[in-house]
Short mmCIF file of N, CA, C and O in Angstrom, two decimals:
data_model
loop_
_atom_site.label_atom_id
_atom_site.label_comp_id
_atom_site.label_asym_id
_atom_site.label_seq_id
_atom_site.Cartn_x
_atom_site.Cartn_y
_atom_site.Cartn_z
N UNK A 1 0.85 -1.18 0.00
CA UNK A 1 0.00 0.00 0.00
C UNK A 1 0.90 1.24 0.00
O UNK A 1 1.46 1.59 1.04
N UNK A 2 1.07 2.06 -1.43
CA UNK A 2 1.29 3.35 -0.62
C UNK A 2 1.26 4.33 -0.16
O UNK A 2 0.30 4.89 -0.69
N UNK A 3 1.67 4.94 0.47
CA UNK A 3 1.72 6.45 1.26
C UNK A 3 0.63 7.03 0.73
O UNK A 3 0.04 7.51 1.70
N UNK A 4 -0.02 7.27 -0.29
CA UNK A 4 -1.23 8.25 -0.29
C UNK A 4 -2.45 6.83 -0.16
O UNK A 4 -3.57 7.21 0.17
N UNK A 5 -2.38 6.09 -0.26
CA UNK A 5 -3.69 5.01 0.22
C UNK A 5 -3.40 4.81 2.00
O UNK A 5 -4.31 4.82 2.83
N UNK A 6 -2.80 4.74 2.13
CA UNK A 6 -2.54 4.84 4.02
C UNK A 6 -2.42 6.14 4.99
O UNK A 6 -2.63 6.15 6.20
N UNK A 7 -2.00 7.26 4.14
CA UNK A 7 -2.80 9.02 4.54
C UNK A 7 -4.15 8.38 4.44
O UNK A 7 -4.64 8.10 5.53
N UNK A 8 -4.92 8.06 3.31
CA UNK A 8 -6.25 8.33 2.90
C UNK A 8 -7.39 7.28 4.13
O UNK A 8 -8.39 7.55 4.80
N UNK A 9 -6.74 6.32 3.97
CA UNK A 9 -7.45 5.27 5.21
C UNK A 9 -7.52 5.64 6.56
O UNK A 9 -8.28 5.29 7.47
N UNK A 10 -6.35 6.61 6.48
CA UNK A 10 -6.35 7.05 8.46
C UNK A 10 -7.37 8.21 8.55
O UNK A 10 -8.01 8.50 9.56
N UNK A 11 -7.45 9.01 7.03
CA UNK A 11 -7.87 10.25 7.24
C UNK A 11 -9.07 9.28 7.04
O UNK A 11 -9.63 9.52 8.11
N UNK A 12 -9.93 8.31 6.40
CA UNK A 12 -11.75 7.85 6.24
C UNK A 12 -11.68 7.50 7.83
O UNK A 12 -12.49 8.05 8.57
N UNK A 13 -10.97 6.82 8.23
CA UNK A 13 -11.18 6.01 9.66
C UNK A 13 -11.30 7.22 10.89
O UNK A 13 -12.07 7.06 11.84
N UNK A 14 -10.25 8.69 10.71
CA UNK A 14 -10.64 9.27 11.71
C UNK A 14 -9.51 8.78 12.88
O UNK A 14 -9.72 8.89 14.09
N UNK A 15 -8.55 8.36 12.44
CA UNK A 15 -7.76 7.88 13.08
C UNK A 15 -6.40 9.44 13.71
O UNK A 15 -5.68 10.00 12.88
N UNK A 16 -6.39 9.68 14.67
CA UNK A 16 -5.39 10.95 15.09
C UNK A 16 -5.87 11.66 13.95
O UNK A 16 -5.39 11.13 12.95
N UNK A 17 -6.71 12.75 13.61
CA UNK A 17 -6.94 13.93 12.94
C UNK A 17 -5.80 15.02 13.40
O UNK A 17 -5.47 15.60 12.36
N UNK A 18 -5.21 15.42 14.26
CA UNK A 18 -4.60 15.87 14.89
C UNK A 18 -3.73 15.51 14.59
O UNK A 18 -2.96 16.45 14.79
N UNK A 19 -2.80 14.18 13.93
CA UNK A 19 -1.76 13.99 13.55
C UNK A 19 -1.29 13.83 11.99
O UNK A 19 -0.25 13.25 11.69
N UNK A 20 -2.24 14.45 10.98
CA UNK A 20 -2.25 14.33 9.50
C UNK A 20 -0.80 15.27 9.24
O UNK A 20 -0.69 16.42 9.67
N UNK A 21 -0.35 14.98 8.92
CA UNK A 21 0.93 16.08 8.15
C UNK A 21 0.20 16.80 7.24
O UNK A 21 -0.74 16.28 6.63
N UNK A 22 0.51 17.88 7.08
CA UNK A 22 0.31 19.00 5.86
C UNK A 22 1.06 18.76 4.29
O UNK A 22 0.82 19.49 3.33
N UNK A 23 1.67 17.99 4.26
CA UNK A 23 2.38 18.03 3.42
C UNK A 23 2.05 16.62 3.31
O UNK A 23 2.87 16.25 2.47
N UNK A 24 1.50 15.78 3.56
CA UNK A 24 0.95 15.04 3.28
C UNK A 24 -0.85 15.07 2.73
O UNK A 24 -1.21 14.64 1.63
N UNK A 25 -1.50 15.48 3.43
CA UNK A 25 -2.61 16.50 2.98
C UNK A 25 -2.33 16.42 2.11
O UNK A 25 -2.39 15.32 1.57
N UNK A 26 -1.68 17.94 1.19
CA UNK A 26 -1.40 18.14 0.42
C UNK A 26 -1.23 17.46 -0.89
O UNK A 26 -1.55 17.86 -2.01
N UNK A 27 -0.68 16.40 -0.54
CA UNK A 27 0.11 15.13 -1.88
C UNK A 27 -1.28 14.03 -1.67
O UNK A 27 -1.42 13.14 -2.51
N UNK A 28 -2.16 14.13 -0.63
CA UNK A 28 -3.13 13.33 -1.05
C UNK A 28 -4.03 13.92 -1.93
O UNK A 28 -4.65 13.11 -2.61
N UNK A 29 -4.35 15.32 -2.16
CA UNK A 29 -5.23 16.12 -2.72
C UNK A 29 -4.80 15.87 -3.82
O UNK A 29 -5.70 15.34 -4.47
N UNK A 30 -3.61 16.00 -4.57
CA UNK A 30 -2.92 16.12 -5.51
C UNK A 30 -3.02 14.51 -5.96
O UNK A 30 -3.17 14.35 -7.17
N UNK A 31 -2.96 13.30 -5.12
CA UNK A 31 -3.16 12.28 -5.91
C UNK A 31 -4.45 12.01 -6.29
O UNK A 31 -4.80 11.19 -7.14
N UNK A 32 -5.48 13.07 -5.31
CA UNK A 32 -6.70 12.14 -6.05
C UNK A 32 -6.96 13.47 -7.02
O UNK A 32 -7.96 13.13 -7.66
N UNK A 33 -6.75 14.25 -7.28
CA UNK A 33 -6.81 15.13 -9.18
C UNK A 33 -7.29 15.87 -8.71
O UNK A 33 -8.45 15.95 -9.12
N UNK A 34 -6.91 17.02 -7.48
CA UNK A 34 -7.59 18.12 -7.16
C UNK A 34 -5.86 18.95 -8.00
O UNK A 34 -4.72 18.52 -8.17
N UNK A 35 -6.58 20.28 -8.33
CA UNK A 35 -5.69 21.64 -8.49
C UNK A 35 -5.56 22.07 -6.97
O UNK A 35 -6.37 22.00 -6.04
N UNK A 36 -4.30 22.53 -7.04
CA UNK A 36 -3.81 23.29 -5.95
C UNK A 36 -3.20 25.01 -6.40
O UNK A 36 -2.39 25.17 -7.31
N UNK A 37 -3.56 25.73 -5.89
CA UNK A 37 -3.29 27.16 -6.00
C UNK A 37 -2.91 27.89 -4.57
O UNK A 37 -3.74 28.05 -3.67
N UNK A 38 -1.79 28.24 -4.51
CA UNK A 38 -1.37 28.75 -3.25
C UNK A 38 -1.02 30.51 -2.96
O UNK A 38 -0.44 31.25 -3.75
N UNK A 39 -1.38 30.74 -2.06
CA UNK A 39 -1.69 32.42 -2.40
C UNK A 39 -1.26 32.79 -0.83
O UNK A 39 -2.19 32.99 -0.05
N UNK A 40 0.09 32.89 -0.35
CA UNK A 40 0.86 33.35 1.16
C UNK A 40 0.63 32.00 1.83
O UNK A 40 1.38 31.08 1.53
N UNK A 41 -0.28 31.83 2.64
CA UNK A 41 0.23 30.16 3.19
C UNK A 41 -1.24 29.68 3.39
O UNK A 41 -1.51 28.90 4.30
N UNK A 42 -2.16 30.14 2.53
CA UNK A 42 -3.41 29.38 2.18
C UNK A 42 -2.87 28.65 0.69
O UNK A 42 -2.40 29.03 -0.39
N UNK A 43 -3.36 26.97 1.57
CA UNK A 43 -3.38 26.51 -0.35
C UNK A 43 -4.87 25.74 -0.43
O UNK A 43 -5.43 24.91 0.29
N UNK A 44 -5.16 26.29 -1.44
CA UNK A 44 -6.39 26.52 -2.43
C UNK A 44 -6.30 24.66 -3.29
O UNK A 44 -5.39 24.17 -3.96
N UNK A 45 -7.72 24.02 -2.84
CA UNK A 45 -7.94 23.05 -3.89
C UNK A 45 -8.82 23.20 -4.49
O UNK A 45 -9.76 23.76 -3.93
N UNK A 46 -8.94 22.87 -5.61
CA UNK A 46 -10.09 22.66 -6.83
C UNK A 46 -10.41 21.22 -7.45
O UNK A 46 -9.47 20.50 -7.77
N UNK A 47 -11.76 20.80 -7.63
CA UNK A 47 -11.36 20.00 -8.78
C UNK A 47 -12.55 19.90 -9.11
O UNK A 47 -13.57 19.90 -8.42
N UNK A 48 -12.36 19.79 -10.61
CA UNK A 48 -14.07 19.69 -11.52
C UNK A 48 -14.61 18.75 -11.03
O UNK A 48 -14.03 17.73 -10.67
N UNK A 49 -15.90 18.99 -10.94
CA UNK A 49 -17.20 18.56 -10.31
C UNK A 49 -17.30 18.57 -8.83
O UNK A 49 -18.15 17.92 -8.22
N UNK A 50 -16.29 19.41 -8.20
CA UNK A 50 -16.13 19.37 -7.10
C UNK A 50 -17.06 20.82 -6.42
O UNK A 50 -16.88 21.93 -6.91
N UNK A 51 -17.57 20.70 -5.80
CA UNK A 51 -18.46 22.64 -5.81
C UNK A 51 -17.54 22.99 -4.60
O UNK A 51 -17.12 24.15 -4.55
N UNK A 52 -17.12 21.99 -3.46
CA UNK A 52 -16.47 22.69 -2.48
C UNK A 52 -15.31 23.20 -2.87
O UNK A 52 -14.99 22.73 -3.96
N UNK A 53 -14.48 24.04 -2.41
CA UNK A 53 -13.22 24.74 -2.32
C UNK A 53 -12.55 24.26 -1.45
O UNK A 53 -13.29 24.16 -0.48
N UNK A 54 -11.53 23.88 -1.20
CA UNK A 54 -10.70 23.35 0.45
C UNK A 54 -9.65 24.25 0.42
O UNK A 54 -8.71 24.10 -0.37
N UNK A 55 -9.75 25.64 1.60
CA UNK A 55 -8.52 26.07 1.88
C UNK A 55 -7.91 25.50 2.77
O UNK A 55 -8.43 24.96 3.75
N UNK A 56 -7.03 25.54 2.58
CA UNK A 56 -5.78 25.02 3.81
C UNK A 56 -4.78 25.02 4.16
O UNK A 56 -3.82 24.67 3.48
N UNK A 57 -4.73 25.52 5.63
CA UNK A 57 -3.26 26.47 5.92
C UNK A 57 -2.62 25.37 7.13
O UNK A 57 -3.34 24.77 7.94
N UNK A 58 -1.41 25.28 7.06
CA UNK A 58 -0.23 24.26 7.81
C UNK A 58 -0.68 25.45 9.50
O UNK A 58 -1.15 26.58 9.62
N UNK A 59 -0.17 24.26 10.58
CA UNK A 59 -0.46 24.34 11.90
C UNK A 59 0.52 23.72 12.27
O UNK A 59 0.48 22.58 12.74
N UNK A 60 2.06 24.78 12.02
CA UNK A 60 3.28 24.22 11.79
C UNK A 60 3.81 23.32 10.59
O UNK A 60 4.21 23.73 9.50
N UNK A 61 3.72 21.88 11.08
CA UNK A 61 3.77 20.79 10.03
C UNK A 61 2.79 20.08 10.04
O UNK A 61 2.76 19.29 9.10
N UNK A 62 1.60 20.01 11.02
CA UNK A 62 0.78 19.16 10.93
C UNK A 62 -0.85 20.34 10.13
O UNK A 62 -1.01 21.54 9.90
N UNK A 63 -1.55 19.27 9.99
CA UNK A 63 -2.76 19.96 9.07
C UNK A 63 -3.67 20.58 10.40
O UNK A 63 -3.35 20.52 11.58
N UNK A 64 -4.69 21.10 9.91
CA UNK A 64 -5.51 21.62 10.77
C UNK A 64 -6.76 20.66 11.51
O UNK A 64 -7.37 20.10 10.59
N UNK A 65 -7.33 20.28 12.83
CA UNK A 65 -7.95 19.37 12.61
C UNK A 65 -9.04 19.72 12.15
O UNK A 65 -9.77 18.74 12.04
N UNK A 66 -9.62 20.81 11.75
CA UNK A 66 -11.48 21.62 11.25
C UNK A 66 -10.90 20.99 9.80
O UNK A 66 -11.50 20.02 9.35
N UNK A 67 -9.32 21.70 8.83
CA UNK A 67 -9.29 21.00 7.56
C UNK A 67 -9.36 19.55 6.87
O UNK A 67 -9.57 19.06 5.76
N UNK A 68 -8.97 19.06 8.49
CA UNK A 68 -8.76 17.04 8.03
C UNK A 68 -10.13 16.61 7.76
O UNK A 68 -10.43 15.82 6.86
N UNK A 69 -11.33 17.42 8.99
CA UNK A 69 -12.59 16.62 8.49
C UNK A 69 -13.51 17.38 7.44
O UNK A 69 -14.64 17.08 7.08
N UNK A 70 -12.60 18.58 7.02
CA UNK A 70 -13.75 19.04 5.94
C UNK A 70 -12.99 18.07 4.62
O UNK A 70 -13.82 17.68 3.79
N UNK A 71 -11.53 17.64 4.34
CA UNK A 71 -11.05 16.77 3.55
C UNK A 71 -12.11 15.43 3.27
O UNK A 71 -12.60 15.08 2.20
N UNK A 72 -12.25 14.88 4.52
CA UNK A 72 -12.38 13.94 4.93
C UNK A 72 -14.09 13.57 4.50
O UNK A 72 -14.62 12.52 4.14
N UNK A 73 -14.68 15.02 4.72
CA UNK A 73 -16.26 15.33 4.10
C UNK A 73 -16.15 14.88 2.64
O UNK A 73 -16.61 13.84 2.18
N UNK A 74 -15.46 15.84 1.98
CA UNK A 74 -15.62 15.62 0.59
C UNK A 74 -15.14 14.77 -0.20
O UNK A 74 -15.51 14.78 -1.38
N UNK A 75 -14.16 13.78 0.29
CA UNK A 75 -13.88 12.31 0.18
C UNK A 75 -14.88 11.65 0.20
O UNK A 75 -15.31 10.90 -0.68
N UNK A 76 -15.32 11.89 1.22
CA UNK A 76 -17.02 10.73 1.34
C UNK A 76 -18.01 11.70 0.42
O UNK A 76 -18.34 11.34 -0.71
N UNK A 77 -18.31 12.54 0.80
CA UNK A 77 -19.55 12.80 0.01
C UNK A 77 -19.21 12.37 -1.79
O UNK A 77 -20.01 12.02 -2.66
N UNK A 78 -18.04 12.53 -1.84
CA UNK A 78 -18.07 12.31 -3.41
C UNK A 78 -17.13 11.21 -4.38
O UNK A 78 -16.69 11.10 -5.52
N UNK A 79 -17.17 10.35 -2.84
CA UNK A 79 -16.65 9.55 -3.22
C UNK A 79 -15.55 9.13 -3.57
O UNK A 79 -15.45 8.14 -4.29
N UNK A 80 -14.60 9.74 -3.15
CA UNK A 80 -13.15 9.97 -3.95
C UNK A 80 -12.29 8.92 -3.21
O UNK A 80 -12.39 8.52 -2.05
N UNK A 81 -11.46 8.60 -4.10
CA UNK A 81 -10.54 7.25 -3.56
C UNK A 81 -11.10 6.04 -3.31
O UNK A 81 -10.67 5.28 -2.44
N UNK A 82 -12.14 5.77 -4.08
CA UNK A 82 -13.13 4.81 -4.75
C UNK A 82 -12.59 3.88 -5.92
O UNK A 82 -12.49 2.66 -5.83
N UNK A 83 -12.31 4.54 -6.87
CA UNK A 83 -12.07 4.07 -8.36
C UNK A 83 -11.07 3.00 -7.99
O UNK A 83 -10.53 2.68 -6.93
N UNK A 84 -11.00 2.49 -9.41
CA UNK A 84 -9.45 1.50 -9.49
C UNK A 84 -8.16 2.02 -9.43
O UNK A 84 -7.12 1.44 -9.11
N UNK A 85 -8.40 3.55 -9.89
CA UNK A 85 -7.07 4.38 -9.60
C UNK A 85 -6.62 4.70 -8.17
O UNK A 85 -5.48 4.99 -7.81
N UNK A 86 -7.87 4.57 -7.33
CA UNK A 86 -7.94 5.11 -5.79
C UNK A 86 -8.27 4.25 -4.70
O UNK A 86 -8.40 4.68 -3.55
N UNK A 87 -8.40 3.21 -4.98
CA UNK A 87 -9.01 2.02 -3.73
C UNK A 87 -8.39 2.00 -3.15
O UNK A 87 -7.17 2.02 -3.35
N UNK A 88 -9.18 1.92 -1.80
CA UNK A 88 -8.44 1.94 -0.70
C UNK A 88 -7.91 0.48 -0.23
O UNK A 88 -7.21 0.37 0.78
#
């Protein structure tokens, strides 16, 4: 399994929210086909068919825990890291 399927399982399970790296975040957004746009130390995701926006700013090195479960929302609501490209 790697590194972005085992971020992605801790972040569905809810497992230490409080302990997500940012820079991991980050490279999971990016593996499942979101755009990233960074503007001072908000970084900005996008991705078509996506209506939410995910800003998200580092809390040092680790992620924010309000950002892990709004991630974590729009994973589930839309399913992402589903496909054959993304199974968990």
């Amino acid at each position: 399994m790697n590194k972005h399927k085992k971020l992605l399982l801790k972040i569905l399970l809810g497992i230490s929210d409080v302990d997500i790296p940012f820079d991991g975040l980050c490279g999971l957004l990016h593996y499942l086909g979101f755009d990233e746009r960074i503007r001072g130390s908000h970084h900005i995701f996008t991705k078509d068919g996506i209506d939410e926006i995910l800003n998200l700013q580092p809390k040092g090195n680790k992620a924010k825990l309000y950002q892990v479960k709004q991630v974590r929302n729009v994973i589930l609501n839309y399913r992402l890291g589903g496909s054959k490209d993304h199974e968990v």
